[in-house]
């Protein structure tokens, strides 16, 4: 599907370590149907923490971008 700039929203999640950014991302992806079940940082199975070091240290090391559609808008979550 093609989107116009009026339909696109870019949202950056920022916060200190362990503030829940990855958990919020998983919840948003689950609620919008992009994933079938939410991953867990503790289990090392989140969408955005895929690097072995991220899984080992249980926190994100690199920027990740995911997207989903909601209420007629295409959301890019950074």
mmCIF file of C-alpha atoms in Angstrom:
data_model
loop_
_atom_site.group_PDB
_atom_site.id
_atom_site.type_symbol
_atom_site.label_atom_id
_atom_site.label_comp_id
_atom_site.label_asym_id
_atom_site.label_seq_id
_atom_site.Cartn_x
_atom_site.Cartn_y
_atom_site.Cartn_z
ATOM 1 C CA UNK A 1 0.000 0.000 0.000
ATOM 2 C CA UNK A 2 1.288 3.464 -0.858
ATOM 3 C CA UNK A 3 1.120 6.156 1.796
ATOM 4 C CA UNK A 4 1.124 9.913 1.459
ATOM 5 C CA UNK A 5 3.116 12.084 3.843
ATOM 6 C CA UNK A 6 -0.186 13.015 5.507
ATOM 7 C CA UNK A 7 -0.663 9.344 6.440
ATOM 8 C CA UNK A 8 2.787 8.712 7.933
ATOM 9 C CA UNK A 9 3.745 9.273 11.567
ATOM 10 C CA UNK A 10 7.317 8.881 12.827
ATOM 11 C CA UNK A 11 7.546 8.307 16.571
ATOM 12 C CA UNK A 12 10.767 7.994 18.579
ATOM 13 C CA UNK A 13 10.693 6.213 21.918
ATOM 14 C CA UNK A 14 13.286 7.655 24.256
ATOM 15 C CA UNK A 15 14.015 6.971 27.898
ATOM 16 C CA UNK A 16 16.645 5.744 30.280
ATOM 17 C CA UNK A 17 17.691 2.113 30.455
ATOM 18 C CA UNK A 18 15.042 -0.322 31.692
ATOM 19 C CA UNK A 19 12.255 2.252 31.278
ATOM 20 C CA UNK A 20 10.145 -0.099 29.140
ATOM 21 C CA UNK A 21 10.785 1.080 25.577
ATOM 22 C CA UNK A 22 11.225 -2.445 24.220
ATOM 23 C CA UNK A 23 8.254 -3.745 26.200
ATOM 24 C CA UNK A 24 6.079 -0.901 24.878
ATOM 25 C CA UNK A 25 7.234 -1.660 21.331
ATOM 26 C CA UNK A 26 6.276 -5.321 21.750
ATOM 27 C CA UNK A 27 2.850 -4.340 23.112
ATOM 28 C CA UNK A 28 2.182 -1.959 20.205
ATOM 29 C CA UNK A 29 3.218 -4.575 17.649
ATOM 30 C CA UNK A 30 0.973 -7.138 19.330
ATOM 31 C CA UNK A 31 -2.037 -4.810 19.526
ATOM 32 C CA UNK A 32 -1.730 -3.867 15.856
ATOM 33 C CA UNK A 33 -1.401 -7.476 14.707
ATOM 34 C CA UNK A 34 2.212 -7.243 13.500
ATOM 35 C CA UNK A 35 3.244 -10.068 15.849
ATOM 36 C CA UNK A 36 1.296 -13.001 17.240
ATOM 37 C CA UNK A 37 2.723 -12.858 20.759
ATOM 38 C CA UNK A 38 4.778 -10.328 22.665
ATOM 39 C CA UNK A 39 8.404 -11.145 23.301
ATOM 40 C CA UNK A 40 10.236 -10.606 26.563
ATOM 41 C CA UNK A 41 13.574 -8.916 27.184
ATOM 42 C CA UNK A 42 14.289 -11.497 29.880
ATOM 43 C CA UNK A 43 13.610 -14.368 27.467
ATOM 44 C CA UNK A 44 15.623 -12.725 24.674
ATOM 45 C CA UNK A 45 12.866 -13.044 22.087
ATOM 46 C CA UNK A 46 11.849 -9.461 21.321
ATOM 47 C CA UNK A 47 11.528 -8.183 17.760
ATOM 48 C CA UNK A 48 13.947 -5.290 18.202
ATOM 49 C CA UNK A 49 16.680 -6.942 20.295
ATOM 50 C CA UNK A 50 18.071 -9.501 17.881
ATOM 51 C CA UNK A 51 21.828 -9.098 18.364
ATOM 52 C CA UNK A 52 23.423 -11.757 20.608
ATOM 53 C CA UNK A 53 24.959 -9.041 22.821
ATOM 54 C CA UNK A 54 21.566 -7.378 23.260
ATOM 55 C CA UNK A 55 20.107 -10.687 24.363
ATOM 56 C CA UNK A 56 23.029 -11.384 26.691
ATOM 57 C CA UNK A 57 22.942 -7.946 28.352
ATOM 58 C CA UNK A 58 19.132 -7.714 28.227
ATOM 59 C CA UNK A 59 19.023 -4.222 26.756
ATOM 60 C CA UNK A 60 19.119 -2.623 23.331
ATOM 61 C CA UNK A 61 22.473 -1.609 21.895
ATOM 62 C CA UNK A 62 21.419 -0.421 18.442
ATOM 63 C CA UNK A 63 18.585 1.634 17.028
ATOM 64 C CA UNK A 64 15.694 -0.426 15.705
ATOM 65 C CA UNK A 65 12.811 0.619 13.466
ATOM 66 C CA UNK A 66 9.447 -1.144 13.272
ATOM 67 C CA UNK A 67 6.217 -0.089 11.605
ATOM 68 C CA UNK A 68 2.520 -0.759 11.760
ATOM 69 C CA UNK A 69 -0.785 0.701 10.620
ATOM 70 C CA UNK A 70 -3.214 2.268 13.063
ATOM 71 C CA UNK A 71 -6.350 4.375 12.594
ATOM 72 C CA UNK A 72 -5.569 5.091 8.951
ATOM 73 C CA UNK A 73 -1.977 6.112 9.608
ATOM 74 C CA UNK A 74 1.275 4.303 8.937
ATOM 75 C CA UNK A 75 3.424 4.481 12.068
ATOM 76 C CA UNK A 76 7.230 4.230 11.979
ATOM 77 C CA UNK A 77 8.414 3.535 15.507
ATOM 78 C CA UNK A 78 12.064 4.322 16.133
#
